[in-house]
The first five atom37 places (N, CA, C, CB, O) and aatype in JSON, in Angstrom:
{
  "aatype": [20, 20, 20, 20, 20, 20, 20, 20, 20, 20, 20, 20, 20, 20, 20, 20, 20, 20, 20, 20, 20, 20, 20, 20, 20, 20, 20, 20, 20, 20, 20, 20, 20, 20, 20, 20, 20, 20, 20, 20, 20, 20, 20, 20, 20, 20, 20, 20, 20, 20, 20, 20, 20, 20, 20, 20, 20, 20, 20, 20, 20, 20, 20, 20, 20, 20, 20, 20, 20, 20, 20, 20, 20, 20, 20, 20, 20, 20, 20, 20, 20, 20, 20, 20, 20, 20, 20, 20, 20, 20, 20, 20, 20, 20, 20, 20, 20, 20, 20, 20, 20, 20, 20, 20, 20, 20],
  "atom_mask": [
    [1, 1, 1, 1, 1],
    [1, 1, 1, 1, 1],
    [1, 1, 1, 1, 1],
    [1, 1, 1, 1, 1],
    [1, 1, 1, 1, 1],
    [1, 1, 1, 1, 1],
    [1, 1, 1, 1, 1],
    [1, 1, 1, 1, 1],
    [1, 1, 1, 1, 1],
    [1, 1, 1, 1, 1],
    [1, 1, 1, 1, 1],
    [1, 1, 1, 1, 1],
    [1, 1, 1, 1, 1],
    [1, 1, 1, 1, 1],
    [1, 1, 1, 1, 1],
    [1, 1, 1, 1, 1],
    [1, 1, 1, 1, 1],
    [1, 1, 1, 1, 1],
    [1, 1, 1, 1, 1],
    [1, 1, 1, 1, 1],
    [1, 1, 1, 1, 1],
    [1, 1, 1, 1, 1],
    [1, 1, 1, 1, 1],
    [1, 1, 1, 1, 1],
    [1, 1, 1, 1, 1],
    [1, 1, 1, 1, 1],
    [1, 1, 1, 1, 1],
    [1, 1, 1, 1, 1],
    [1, 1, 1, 1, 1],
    [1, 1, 1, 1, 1],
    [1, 1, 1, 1, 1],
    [1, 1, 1, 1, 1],
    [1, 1, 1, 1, 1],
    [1, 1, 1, 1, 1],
    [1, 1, 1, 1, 1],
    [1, 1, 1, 1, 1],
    [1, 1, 1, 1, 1],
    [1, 1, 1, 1, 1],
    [1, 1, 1, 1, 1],
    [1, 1, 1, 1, 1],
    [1, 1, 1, 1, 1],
    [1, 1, 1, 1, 1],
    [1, 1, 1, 1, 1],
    [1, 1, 1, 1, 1],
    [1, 1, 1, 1, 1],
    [1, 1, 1, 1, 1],
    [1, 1, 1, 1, 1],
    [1, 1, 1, 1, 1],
    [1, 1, 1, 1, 1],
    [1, 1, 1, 1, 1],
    [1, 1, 1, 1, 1],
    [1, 1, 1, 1, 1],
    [1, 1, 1, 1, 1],
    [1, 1, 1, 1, 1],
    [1, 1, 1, 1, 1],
    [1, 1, 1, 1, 1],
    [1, 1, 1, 1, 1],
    [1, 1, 1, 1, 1],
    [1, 1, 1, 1, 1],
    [1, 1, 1, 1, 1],
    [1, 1, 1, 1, 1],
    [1, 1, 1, 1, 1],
    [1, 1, 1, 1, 1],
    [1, 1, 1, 1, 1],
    [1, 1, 1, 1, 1],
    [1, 1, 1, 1, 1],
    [1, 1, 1, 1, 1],
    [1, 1, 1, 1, 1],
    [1, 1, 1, 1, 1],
    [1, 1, 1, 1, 1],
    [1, 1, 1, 1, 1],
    [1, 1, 1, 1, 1],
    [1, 1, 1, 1, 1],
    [1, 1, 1, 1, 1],
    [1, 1, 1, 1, 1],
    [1, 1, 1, 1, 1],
    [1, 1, 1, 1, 1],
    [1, 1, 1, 1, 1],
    [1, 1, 1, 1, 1],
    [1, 1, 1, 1, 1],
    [1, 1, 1, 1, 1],
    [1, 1, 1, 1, 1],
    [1, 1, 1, 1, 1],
    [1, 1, 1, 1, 1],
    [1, 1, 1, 1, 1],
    [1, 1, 1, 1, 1],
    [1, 1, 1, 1, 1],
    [1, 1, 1, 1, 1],
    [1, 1, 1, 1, 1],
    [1, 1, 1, 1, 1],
    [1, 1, 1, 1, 1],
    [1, 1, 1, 1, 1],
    [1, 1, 1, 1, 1],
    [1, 1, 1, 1, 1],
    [1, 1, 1, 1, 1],
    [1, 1, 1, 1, 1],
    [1, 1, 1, 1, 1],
    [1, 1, 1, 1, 1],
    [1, 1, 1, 1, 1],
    [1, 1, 1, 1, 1],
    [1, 1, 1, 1, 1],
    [1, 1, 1, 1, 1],
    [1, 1, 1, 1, 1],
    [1, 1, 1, 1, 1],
    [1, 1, 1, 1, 1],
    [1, 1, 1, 1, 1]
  ],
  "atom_positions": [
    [[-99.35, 22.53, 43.59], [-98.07, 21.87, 43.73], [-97.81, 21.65, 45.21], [-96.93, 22.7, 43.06], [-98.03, 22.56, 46.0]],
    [[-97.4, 20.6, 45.56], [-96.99, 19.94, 46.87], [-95.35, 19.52, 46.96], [-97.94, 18.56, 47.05], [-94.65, 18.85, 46.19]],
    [[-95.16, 19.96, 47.77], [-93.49, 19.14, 48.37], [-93.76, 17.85, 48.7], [-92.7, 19.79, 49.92], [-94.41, 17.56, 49.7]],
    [[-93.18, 16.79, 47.74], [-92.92, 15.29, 48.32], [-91.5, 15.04, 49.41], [-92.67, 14.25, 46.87], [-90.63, 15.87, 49.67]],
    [[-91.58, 14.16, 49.72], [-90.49, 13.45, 50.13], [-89.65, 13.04, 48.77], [-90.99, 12.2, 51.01], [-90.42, 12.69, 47.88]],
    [[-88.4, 12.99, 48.44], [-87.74, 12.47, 47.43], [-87.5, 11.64, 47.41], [-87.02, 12.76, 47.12], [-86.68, 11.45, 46.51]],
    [[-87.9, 10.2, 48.34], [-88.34, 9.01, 47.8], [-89.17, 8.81, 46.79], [-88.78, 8.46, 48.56], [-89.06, 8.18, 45.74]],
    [[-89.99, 9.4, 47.23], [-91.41, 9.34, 46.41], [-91.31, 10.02, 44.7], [-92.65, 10.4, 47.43], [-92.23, 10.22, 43.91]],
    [[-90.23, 10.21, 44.58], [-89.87, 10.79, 43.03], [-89.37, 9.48, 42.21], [-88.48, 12.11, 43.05], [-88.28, 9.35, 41.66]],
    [[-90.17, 8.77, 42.24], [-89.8, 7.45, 41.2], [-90.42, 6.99, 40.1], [-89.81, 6.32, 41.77], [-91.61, 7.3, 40.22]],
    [[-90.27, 6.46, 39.19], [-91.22, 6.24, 38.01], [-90.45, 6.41, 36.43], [-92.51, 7.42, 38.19], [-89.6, 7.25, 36.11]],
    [[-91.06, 5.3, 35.57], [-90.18, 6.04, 34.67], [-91.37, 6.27, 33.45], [-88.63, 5.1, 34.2], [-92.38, 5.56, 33.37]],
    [[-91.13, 7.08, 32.78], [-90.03, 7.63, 32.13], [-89.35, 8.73, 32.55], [-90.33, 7.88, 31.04], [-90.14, 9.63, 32.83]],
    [[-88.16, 9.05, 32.72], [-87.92, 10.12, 33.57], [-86.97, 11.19, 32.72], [-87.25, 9.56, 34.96], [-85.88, 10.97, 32.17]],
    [[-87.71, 12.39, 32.79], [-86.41, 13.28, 31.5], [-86.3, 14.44, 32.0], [-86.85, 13.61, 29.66], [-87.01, 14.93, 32.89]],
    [[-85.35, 14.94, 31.4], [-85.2, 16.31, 31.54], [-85.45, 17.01, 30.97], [-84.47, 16.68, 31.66], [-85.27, 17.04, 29.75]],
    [[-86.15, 18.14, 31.89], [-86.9, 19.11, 31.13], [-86.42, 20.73, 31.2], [-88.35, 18.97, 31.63], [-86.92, 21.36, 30.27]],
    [[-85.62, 21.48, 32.01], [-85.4, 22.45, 31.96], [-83.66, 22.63, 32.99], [-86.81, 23.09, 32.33], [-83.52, 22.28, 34.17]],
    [[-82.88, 23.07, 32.35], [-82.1, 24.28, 33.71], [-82.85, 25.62, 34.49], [-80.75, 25.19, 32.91], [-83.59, 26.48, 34.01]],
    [[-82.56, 25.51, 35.31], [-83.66, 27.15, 36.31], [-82.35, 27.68, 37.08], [-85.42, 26.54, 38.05], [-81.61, 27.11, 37.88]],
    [[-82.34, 29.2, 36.46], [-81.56, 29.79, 37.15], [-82.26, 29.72, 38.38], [-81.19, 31.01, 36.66], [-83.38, 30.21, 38.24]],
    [[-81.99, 29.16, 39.91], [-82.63, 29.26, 41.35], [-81.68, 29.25, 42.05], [-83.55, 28.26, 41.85], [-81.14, 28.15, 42.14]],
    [[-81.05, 30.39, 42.83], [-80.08, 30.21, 44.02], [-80.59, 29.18, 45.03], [-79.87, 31.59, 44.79], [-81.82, 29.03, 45.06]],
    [[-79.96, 28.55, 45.74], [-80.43, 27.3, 46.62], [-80.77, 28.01, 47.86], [-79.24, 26.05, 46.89], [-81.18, 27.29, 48.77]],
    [[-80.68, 29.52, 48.12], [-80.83, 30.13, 49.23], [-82.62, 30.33, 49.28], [-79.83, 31.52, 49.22], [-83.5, 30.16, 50.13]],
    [[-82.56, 30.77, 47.9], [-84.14, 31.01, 47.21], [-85.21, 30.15, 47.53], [-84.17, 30.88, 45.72], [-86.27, 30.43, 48.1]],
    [[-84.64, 28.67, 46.93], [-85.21, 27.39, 46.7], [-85.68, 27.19, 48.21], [-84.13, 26.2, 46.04], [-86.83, 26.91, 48.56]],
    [[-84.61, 27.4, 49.02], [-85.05, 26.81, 50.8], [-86.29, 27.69, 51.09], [-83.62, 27.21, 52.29], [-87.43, 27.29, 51.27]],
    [[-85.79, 29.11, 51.08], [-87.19, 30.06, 51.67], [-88.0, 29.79, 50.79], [-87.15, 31.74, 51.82], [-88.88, 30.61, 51.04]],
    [[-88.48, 29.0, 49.57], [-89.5, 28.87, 49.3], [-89.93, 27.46, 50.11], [-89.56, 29.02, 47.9], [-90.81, 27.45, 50.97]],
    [[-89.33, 26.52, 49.78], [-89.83, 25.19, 50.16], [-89.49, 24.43, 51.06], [-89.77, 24.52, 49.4], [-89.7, 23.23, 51.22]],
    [[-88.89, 25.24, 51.7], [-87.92, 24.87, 53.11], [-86.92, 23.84, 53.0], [-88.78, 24.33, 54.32], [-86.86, 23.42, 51.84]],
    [[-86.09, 23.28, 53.8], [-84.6, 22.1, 53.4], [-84.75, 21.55, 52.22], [-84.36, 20.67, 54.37], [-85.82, 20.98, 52.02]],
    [[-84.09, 21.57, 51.53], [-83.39, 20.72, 50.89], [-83.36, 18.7, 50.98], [-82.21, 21.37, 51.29], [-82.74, 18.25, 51.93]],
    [[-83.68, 18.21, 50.52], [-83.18, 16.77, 50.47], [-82.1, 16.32, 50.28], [-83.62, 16.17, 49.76], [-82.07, 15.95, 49.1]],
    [[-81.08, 16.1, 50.8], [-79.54, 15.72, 50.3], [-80.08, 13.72, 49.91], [-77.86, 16.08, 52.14], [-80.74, 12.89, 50.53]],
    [[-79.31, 13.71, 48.53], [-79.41, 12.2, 48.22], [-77.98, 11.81, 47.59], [-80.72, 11.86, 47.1], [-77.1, 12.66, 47.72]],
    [[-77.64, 10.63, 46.94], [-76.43, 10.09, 46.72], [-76.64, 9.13, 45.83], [-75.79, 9.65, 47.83], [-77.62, 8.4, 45.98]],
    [[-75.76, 8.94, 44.72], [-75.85, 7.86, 43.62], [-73.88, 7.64, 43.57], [-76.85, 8.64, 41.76], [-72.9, 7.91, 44.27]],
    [[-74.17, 7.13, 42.51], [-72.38, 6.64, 41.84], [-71.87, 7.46, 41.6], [-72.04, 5.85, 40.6], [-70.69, 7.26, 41.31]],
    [[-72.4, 8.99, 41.52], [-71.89, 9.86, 41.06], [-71.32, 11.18, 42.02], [-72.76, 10.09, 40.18], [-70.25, 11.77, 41.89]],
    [[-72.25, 11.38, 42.9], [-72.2, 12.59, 43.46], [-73.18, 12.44, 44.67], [-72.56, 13.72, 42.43], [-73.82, 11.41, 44.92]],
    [[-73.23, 13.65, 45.43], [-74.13, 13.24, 46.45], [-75.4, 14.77, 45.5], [-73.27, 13.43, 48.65], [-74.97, 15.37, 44.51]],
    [[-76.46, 15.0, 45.92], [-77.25, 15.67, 45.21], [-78.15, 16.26, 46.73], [-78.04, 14.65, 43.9], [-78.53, 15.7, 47.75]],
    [[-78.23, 17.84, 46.15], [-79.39, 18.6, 46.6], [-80.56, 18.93, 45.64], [-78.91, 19.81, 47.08], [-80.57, 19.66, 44.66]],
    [[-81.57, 18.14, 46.22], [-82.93, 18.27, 45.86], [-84.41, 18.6, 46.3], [-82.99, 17.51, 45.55], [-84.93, 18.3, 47.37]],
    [[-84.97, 19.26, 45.24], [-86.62, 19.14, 45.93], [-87.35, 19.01, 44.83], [-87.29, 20.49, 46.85], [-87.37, 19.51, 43.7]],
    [[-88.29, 17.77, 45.79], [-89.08, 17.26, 44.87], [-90.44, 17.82, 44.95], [-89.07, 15.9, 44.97], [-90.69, 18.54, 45.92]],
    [[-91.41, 17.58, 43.98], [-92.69, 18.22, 44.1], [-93.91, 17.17, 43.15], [-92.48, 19.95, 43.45], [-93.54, 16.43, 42.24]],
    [[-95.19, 17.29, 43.54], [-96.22, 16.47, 42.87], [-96.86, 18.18, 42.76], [-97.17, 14.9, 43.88], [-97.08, 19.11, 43.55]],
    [[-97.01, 17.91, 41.21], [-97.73, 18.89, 40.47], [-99.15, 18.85, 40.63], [-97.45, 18.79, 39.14], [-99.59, 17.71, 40.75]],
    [[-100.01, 19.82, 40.67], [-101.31, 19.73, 40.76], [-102.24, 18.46, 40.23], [-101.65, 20.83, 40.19], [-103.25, 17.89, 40.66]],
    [[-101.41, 18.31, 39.11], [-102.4, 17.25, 37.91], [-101.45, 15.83, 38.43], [-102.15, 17.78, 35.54], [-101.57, 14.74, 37.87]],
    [[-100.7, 16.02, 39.35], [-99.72, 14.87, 39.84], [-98.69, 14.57, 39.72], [-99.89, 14.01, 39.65], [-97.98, 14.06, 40.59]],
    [[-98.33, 14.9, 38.33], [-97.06, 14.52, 37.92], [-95.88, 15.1, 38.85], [-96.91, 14.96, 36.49], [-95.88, 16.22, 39.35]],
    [[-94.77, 14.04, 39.0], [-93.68, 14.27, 39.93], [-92.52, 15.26, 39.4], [-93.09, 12.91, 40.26], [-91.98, 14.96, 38.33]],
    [[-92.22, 16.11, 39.9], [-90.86, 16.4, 39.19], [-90.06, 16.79, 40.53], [-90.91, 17.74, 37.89], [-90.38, 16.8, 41.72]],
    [[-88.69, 17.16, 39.74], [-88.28, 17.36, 40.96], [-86.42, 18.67, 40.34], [-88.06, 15.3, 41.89], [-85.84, 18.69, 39.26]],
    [[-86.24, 19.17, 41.14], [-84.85, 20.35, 41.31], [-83.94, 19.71, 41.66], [-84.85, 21.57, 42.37], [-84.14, 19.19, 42.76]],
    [[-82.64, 19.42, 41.06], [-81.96, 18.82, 41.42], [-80.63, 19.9, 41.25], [-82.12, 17.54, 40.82], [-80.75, 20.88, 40.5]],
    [[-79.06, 19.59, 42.18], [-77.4, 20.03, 41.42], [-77.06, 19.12, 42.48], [-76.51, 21.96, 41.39], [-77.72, 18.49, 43.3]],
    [[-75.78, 19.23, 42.22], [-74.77, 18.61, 42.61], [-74.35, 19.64, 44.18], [-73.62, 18.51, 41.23], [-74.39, 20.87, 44.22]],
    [[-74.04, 18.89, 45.11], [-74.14, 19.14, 46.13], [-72.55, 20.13, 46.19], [-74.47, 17.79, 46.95], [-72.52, 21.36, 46.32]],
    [[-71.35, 19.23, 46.06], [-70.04, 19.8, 46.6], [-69.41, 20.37, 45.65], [-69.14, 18.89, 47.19], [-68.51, 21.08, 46.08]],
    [[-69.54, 20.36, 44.19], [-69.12, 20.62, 42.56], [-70.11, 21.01, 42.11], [-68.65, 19.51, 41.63], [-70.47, 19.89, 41.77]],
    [[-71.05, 21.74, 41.73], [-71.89, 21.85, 40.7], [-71.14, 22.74, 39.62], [-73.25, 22.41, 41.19], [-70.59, 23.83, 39.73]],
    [[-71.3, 21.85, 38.49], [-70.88, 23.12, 37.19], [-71.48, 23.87, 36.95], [-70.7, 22.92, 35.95], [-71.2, 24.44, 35.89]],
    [[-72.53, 24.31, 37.61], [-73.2, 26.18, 37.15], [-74.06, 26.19, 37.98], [-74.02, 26.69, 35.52], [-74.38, 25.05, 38.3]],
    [[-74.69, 27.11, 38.58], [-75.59, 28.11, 39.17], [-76.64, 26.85, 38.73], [-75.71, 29.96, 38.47], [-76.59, 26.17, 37.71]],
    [[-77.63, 26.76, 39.88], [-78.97, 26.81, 39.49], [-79.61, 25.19, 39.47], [-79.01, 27.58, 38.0], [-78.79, 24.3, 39.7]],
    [[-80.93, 24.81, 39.23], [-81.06, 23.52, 39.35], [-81.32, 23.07, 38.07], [-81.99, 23.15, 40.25], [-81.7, 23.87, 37.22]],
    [[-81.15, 21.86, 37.81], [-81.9, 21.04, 36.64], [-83.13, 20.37, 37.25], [-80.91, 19.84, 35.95], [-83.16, 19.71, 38.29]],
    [[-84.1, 20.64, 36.48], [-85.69, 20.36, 36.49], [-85.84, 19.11, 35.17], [-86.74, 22.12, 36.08], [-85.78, 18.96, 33.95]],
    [[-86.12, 18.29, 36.68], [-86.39, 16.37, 35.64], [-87.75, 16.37, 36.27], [-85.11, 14.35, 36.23], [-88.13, 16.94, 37.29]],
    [[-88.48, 15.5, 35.3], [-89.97, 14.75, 35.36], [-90.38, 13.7, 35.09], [-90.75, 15.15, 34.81], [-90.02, 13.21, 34.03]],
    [[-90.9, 13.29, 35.58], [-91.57, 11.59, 35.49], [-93.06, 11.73, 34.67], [-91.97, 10.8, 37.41], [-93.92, 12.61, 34.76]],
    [[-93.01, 10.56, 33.87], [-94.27, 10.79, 33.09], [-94.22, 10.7, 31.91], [-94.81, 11.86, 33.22], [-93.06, 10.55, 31.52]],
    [[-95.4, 10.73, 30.64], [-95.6, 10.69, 29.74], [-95.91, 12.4, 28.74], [-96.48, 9.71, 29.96], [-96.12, 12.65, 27.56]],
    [[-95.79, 13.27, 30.04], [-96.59, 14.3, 29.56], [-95.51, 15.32, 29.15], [-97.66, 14.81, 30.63], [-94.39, 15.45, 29.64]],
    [[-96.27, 16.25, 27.84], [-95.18, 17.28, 27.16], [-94.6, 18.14, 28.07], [-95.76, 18.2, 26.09], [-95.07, 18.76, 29.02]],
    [[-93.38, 18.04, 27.55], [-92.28, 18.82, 28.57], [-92.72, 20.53, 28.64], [-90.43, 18.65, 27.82], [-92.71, 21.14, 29.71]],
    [[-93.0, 20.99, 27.66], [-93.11, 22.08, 27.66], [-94.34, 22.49, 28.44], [-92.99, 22.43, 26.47], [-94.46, 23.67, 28.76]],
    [[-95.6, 21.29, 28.9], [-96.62, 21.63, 29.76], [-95.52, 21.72, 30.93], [-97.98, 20.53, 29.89], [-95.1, 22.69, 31.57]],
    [[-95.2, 20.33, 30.98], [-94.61, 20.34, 32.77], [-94.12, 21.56, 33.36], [-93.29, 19.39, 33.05], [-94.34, 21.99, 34.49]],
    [[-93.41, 22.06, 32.45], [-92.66, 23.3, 32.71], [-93.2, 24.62, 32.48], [-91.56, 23.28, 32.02], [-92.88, 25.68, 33.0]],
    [[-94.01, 24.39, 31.68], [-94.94, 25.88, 32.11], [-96.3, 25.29, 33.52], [-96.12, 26.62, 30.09], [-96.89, 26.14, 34.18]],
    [[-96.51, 23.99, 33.68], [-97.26, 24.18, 34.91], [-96.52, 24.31, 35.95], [-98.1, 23.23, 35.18], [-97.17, 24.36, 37.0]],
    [[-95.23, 24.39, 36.05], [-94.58, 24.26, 37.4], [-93.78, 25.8, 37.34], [-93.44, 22.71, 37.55], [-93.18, 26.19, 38.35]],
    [[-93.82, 26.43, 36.37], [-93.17, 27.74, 36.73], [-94.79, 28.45, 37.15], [-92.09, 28.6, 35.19], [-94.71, 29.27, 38.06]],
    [[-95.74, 28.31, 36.77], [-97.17, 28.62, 37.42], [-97.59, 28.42, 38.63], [-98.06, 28.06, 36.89], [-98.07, 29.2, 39.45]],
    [[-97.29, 27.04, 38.68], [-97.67, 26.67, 40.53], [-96.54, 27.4, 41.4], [-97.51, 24.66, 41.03], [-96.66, 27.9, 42.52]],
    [[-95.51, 27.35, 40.64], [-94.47, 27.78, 41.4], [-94.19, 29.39, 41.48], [-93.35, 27.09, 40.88], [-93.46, 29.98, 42.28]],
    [[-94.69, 29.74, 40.79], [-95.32, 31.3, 40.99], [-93.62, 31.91, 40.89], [-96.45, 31.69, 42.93], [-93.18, 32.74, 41.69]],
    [[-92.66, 31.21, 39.55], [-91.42, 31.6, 38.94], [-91.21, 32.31, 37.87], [-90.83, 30.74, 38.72], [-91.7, 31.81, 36.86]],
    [[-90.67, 33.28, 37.71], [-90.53, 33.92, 35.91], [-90.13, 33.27, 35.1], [-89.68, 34.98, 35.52], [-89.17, 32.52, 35.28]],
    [[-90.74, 33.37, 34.01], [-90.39, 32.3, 32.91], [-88.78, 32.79, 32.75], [-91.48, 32.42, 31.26], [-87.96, 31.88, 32.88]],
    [[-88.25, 34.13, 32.47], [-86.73, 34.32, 32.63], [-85.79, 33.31, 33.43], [-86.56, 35.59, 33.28], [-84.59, 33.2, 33.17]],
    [[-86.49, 32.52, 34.52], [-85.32, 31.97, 35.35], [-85.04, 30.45, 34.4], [-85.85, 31.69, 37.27], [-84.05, 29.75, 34.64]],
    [[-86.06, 30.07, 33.29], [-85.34, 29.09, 32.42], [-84.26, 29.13, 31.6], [-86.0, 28.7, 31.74], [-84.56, 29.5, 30.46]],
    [[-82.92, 28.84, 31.79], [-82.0, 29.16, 30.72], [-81.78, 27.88, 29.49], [-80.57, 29.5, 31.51], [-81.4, 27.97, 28.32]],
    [[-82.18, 26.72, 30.28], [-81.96, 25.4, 28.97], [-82.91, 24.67, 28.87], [-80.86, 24.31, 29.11], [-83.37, 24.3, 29.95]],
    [[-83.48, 24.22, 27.82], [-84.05, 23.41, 27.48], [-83.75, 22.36, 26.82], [-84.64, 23.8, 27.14], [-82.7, 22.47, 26.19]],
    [[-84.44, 21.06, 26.71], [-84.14, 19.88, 25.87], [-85.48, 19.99, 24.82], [-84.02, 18.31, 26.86], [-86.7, 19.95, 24.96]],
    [[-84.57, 20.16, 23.73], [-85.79, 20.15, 22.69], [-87.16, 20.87, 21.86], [-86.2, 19.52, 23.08], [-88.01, 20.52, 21.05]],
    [[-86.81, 22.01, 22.58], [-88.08, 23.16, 22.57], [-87.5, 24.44, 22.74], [-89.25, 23.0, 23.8], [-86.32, 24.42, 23.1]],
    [[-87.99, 25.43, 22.6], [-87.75, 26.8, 22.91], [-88.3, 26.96, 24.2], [-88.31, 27.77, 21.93], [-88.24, 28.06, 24.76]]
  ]
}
């Protein structure tokens, strides 16, 4: 797993695949700053990453409001959610405990 630039997190199909309990204090000492970005909605702290096998995903909350602790984990691609997310709590060398939500799966 590699740190992209969060430009480079584009592509579709793009879904969501997990909530991760991750303090943002955590997230930095692992992967250093943060990406601050901005839509219609909110402005957003993120980090993005290209998975070993490539696929993009990326950590996202809400920068000034977030409604809970922790990031939401989206992915680009065709590939089963439940890989993405067990290859990225692997590369990412995370306890499977820090997943609290899923879309669609246990």
């Amino acid at each position: 797993m590699r740190r992209i630039n969060v430009v480079q997190f584009t592509g579709k199909p793009q879904a969501f695949v997990a909530h991760l309990e991750i303090e943002e204090e955590e997230a930095e000492r692992r992967w250093g700053p943060c990406d601050i970005t901005s839509d219609d909605f909110a402005s957003w702290i993120t980090f993005a990453f290209e998975l070993a096998d490539g696929t993009p995903v990326a950590l996202f909350r809400e920068r000034d409001f977030p409604p809970a602790p922790g990031f939401i984990m989206s992915a680009i691609g065709n590939r089963d959610l439940r890989d993405v997310l067990n290859i990225f709590l692997g590369e990412a060398d995370l306890p499977r405990d820090c997943v609290t939500g899923y879309k669609g799966f246990d």
